[in-house]
mmCIF file of C-alpha atoms (C1' of nucleotides) in Angstrom:
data_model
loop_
_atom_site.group_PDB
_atom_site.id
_atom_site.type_symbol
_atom_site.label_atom_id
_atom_site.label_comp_id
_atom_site.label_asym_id
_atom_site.label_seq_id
_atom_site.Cartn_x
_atom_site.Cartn_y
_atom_site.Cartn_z
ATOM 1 C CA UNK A 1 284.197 190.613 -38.514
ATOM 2 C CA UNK A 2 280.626 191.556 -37.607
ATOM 3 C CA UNK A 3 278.046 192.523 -40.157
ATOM 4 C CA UNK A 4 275.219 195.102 -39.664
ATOM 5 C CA UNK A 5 272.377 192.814 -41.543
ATOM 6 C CA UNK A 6 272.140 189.189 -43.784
ATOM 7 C CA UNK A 7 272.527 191.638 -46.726
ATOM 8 C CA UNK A 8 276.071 192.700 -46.249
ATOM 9 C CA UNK A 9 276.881 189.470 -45.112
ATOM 10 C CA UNK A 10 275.247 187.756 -48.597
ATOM 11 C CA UNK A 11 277.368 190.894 -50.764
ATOM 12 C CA UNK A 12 280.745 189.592 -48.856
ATOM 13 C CA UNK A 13 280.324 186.374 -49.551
ATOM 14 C CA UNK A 14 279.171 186.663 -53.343
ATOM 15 C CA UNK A 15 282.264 188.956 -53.908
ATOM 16 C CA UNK A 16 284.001 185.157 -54.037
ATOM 17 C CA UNK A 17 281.784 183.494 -56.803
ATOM 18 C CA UNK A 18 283.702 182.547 -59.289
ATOM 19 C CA UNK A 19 287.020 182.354 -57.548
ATOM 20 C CA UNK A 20 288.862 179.070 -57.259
ATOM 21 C CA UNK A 21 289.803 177.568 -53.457
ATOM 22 C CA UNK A 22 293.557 178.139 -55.214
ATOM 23 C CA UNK A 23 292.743 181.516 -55.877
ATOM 24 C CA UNK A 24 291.091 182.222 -52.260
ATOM 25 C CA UNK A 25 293.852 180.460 -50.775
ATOM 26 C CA UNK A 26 296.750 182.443 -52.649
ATOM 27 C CA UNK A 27 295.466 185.912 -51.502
ATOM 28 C CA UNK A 28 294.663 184.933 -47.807
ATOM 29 C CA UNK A 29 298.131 183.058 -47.237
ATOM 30 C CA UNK A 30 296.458 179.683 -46.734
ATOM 31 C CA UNK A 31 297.976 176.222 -47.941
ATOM 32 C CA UNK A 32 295.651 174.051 -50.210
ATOM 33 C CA UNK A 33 295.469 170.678 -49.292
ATOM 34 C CA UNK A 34 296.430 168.052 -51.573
ATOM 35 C CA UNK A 35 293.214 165.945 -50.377
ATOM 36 C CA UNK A 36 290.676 166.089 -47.860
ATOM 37 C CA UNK A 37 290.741 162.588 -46.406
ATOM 38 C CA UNK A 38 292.308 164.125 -43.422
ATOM 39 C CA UNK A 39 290.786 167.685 -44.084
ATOM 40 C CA UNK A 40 287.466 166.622 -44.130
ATOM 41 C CA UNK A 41 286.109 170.472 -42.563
ATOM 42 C CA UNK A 42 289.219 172.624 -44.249
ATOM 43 C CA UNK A 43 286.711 173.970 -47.413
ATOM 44 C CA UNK A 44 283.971 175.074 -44.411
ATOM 45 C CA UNK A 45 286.656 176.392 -41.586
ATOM 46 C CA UNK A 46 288.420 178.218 -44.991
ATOM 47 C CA UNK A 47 285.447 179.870 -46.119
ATOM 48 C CA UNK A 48 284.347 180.608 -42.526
ATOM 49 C CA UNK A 49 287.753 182.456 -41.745
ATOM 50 C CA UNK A 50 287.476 184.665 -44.975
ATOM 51 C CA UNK A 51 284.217 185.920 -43.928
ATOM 52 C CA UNK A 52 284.722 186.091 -40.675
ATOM 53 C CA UNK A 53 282.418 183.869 -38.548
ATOM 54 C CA UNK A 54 283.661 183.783 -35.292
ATOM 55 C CA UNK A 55 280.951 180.843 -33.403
ATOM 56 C CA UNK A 56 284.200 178.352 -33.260
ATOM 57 C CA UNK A 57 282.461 175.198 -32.140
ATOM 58 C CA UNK A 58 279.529 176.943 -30.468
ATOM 59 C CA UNK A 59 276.256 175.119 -30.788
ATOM 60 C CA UNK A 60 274.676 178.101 -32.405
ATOM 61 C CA UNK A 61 274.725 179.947 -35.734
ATOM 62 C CA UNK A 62 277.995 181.011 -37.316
ATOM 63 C CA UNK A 63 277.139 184.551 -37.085
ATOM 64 C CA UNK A 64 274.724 185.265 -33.930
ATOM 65 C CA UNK A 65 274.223 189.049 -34.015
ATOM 66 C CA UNK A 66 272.566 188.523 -37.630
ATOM 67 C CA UNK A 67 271.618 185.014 -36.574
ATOM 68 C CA UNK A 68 272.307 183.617 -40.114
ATOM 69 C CA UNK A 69 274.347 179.808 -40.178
ATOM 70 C CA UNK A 70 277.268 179.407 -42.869
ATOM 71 C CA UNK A 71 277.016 176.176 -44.763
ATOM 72 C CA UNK A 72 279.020 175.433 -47.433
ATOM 73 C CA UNK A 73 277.470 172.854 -49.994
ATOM 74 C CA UNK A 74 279.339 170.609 -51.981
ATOM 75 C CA UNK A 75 277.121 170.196 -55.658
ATOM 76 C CA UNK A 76 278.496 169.112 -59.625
ATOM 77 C CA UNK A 77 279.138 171.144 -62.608
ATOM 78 C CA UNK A 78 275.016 170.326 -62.843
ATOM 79 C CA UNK A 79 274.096 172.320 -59.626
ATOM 80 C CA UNK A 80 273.666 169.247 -57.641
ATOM 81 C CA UNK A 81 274.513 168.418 -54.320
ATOM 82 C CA UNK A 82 277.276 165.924 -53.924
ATOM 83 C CA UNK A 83 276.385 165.065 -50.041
ATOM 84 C CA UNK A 84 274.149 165.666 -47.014
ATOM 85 C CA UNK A 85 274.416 168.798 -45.116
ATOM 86 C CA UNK A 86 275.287 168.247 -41.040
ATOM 87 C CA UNK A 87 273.565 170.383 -38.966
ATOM 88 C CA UNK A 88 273.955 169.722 -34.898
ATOM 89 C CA UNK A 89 274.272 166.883 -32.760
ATOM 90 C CA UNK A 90 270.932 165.059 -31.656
ATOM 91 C CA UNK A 91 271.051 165.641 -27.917
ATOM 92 C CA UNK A 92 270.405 162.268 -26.434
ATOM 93 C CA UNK A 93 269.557 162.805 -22.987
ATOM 94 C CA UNK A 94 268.152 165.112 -20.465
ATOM 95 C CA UNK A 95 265.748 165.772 -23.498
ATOM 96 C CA UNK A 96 262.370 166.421 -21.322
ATOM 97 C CA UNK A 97 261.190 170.041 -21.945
ATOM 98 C CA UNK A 98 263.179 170.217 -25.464
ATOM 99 C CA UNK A 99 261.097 171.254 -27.899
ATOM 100 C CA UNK A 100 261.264 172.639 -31.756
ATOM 101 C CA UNK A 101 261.255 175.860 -31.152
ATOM 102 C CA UNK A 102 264.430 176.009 -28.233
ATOM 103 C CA UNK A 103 266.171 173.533 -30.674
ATOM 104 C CA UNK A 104 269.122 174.124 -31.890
ATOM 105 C CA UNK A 105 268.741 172.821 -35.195
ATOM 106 C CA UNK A 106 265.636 175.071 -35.263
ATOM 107 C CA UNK A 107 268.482 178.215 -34.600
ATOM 108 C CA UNK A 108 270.595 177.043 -37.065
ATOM 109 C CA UNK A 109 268.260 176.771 -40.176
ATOM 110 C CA UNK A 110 266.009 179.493 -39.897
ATOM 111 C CA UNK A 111 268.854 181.559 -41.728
ATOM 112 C CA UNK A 112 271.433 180.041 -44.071
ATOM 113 C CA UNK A 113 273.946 181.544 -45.786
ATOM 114 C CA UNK A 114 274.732 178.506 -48.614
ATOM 115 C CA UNK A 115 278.218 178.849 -49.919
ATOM 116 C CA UNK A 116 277.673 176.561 -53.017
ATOM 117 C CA UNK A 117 281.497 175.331 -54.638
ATOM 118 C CA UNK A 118 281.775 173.029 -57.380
ATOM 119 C CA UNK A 119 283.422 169.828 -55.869
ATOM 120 C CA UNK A 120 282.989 166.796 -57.745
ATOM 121 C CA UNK A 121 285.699 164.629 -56.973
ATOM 122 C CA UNK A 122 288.014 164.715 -60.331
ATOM 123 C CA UNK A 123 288.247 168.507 -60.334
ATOM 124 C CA UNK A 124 291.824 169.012 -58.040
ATOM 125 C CA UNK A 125 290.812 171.236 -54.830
ATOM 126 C CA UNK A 126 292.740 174.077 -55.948
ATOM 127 C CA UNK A 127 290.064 173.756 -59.089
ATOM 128 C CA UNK A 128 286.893 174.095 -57.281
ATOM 129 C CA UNK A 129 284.921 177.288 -57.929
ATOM 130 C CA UNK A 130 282.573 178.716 -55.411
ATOM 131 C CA UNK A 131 279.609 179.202 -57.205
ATOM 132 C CA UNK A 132 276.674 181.951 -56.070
ATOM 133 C CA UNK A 133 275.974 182.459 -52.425
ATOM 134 C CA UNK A 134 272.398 182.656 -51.378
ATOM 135 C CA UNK A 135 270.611 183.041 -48.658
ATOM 136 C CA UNK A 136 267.542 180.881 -47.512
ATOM 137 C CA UNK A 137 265.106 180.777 -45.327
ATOM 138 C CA UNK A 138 262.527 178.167 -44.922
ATOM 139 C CA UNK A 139 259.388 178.609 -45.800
ATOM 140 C CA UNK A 140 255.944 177.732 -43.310
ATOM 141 C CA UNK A 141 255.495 174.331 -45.204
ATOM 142 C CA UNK A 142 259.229 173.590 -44.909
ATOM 143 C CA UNK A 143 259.677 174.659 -41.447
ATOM 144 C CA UNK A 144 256.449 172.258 -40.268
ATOM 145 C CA UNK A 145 257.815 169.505 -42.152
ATOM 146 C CA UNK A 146 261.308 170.126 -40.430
ATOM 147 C CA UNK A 147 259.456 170.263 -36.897
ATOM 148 C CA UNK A 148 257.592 166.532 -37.816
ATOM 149 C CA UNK A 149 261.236 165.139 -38.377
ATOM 150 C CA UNK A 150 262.779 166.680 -35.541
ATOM 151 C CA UNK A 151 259.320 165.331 -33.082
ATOM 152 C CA UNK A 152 259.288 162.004 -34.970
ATOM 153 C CA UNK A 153 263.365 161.454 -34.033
ATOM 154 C CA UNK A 154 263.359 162.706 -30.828
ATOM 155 C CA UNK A 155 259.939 160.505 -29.712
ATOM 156 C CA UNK A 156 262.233 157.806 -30.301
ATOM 157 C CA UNK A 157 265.137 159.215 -28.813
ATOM 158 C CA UNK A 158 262.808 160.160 -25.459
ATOM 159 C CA UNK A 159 261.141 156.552 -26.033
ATOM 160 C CA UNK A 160 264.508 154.932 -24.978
ATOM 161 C CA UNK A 161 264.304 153.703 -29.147
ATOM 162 C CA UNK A 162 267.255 155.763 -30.806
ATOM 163 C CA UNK A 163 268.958 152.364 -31.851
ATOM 164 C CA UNK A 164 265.434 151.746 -33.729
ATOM 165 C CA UNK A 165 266.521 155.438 -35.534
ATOM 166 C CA UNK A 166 268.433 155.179 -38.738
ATOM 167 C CA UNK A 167 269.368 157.242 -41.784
ATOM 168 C CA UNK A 168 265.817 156.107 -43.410
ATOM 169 C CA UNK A 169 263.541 157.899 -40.325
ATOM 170 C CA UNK A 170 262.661 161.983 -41.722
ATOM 171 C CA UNK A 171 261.540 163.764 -44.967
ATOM 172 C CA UNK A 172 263.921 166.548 -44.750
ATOM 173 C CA UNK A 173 265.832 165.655 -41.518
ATOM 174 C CA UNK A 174 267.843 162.302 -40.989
ATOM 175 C CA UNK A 175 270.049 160.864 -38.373
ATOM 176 C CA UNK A 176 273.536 159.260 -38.901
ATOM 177 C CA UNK A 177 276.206 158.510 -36.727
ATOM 178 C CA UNK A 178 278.178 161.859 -35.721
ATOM 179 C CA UNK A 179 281.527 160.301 -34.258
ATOM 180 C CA UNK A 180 285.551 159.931 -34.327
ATOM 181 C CA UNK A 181 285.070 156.330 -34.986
ATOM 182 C CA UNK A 182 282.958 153.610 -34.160
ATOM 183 C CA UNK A 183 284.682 153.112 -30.346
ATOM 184 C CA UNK A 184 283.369 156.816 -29.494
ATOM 185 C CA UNK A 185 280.475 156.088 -27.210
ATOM 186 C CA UNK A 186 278.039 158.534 -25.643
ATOM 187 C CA UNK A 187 274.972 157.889 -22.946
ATOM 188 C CA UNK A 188 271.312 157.501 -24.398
ATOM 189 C CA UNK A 189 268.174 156.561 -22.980
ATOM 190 C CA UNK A 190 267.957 152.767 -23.226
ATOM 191 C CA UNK A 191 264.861 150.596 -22.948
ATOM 192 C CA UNK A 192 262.612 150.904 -19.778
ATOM 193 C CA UNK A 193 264.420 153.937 -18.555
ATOM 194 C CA UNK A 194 267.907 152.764 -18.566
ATOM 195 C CA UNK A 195 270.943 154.127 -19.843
ATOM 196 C CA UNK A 196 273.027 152.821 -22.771
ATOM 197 C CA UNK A 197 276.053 153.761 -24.797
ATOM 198 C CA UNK A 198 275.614 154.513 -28.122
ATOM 199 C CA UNK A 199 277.101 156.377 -31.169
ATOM 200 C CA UNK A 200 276.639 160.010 -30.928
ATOM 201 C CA UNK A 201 274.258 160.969 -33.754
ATOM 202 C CA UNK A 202 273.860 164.034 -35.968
ATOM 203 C CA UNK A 203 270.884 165.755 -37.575
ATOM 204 C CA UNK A 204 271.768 166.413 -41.485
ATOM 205 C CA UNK A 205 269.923 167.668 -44.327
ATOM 206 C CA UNK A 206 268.818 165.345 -47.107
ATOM 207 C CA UNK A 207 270.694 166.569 -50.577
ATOM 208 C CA UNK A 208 267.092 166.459 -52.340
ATOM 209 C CA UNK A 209 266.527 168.763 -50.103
ATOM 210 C CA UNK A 210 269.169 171.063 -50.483
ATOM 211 C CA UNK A 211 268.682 170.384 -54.051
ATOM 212 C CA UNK A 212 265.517 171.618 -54.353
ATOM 213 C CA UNK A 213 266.714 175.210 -52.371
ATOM 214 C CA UNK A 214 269.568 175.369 -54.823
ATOM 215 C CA UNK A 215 266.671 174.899 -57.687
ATOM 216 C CA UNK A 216 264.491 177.439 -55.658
ATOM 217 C CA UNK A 217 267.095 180.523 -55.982
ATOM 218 C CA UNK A 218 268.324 179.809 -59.222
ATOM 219 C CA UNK A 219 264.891 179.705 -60.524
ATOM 220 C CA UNK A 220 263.651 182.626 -58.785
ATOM 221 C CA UNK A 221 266.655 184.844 -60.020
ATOM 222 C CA UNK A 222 267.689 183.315 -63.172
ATOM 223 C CA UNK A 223 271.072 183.021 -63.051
ATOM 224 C "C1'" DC B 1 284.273 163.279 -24.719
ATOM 225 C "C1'" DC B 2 281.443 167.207 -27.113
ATOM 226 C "C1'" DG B 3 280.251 170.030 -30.833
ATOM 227 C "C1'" DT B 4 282.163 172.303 -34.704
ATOM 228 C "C1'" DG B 5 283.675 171.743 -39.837
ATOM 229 C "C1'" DA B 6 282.380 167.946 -43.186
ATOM 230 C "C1'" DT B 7 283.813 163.866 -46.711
ATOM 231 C "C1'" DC B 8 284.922 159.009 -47.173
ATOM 232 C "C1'" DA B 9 283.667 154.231 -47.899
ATOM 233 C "C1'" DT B 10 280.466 150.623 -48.220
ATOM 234 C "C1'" DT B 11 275.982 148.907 -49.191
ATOM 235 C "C1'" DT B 12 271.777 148.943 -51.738
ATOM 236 C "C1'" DA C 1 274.138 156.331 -58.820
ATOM 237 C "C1'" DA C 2 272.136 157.140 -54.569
ATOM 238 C "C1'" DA C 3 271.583 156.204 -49.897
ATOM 239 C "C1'" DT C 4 273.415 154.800 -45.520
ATOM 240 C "C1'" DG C 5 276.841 154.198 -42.186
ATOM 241 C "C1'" DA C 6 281.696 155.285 -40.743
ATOM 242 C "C1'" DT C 7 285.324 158.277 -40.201
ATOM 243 C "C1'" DC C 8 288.930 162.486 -39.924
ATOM 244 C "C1'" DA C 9 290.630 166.944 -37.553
ATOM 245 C "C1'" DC C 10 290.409 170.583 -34.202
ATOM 246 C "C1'" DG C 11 289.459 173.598 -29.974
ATOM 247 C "C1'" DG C 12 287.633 173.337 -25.624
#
DNA sequence: CCGTGATCATTT
DNA sequence: AAATGATCACGG
């Protein structure tokens, strides 16, 4: 499905706060899971597939022609989030030339469509209520601090340092390993030049973060 | 294996 | 409890 702007895109997807993933599920024909151990992406591929993004596993936004990235957010019956938010892959090599503004990452967050659901652990999946869609955008402070983390990671990354990166490096952005399992190895720059194998990493979004966007909207509306 | 969708499990 | 590191599934 293709939308003409953000703003039909935002109506669609508030149209399903307040529903239950049992109630979603019953009137698209889809099969709730008992658990997500081994459905870790089923709530984000679901609520992609009932509004229609069709990126797949494209390294750019979910919906391109409105350039706006779905993300669903996991929070408590308090209206906070429950984990980090992933956002790409840190590329690794054949980095010279990448820059902020080409970044993916960059792509991806300068429109987000957050699909918050109410997911704490004891509530059965079937349970879990979408709560109000938003849209966000960052603002000029939050998009320069976003550019430092990105710089500051990939200095490191270009540096031949990335296993000197961990979880604790970035204000808004950190790194953390982005694999099938600990055996899945991908080439990095090593020291002096060289090339190692190393765990593919992933850029995610710190949940004080998203916290404080989820505190941003329902401040600024009320609701 | 890569990049997408994330949550799980252990450590602090 | 929160933060960090590890893992699961799928299409290409």
């Amino acid at each position: 499905m293709q939308y003409d702007n953000p703003q039909a895109l935002l109506d669609h997807a508030q149209s399903f706060a307040g529903s239950t993933l049992g109630e979603l599920c019953e009137r698209y024909k889809e099969q709730v899971p008992q658990q997500l151990l081994h459905k870790k992406g089923w709530v984000g591929q679901f609520i992609e597939m009932i509004l229609g993004a069709t990126s797949g596993s494209l390294a750019q936004p979910d919906f391109p022609d409105i350039g706006v990235e779905l993300k669903t957010l996991p929070i408590d019956e308090q209206g906070r989030p429950l984990e980090s938010t992933y956002v790409s892959v840190v590329p690794l090599i054949d980095i010279q030339g990448l820059c902020w503004e080409n970044s993916v990452v960059r792509h991806k967050l300068m429109h987000v469509l957050w699909v918050p659901i109410v997911a704490s652990r004891e509530i059965p999946i079937e349970k879990r209520q979408i709560a109000m869609p938003f849209l966000w955008q960052p603002s000029v402070e939050q998009e320069q601090t976003l550019k430092q983390d990105f710089e500051d990671i990939l200095d490191h990354v270009s540096m031949g340092g990335i296993e000197q990166v961990d979880a604790r490096l970035g204000e808004i952005l950190q790194v953390r390993p982005k694999a099938a399992n600990s055996k899945a190895l991908t080439d990095a720059i090593g020291p002096d030049g060289s090339t190692i194998k190393t765990l593919p990493r992933g850029f995610y979004l710190r949940p004080q973060f998203t916290k404080h966007c989820l505190q941003q909207y329902f401040t600024e509306t009320q609701v």
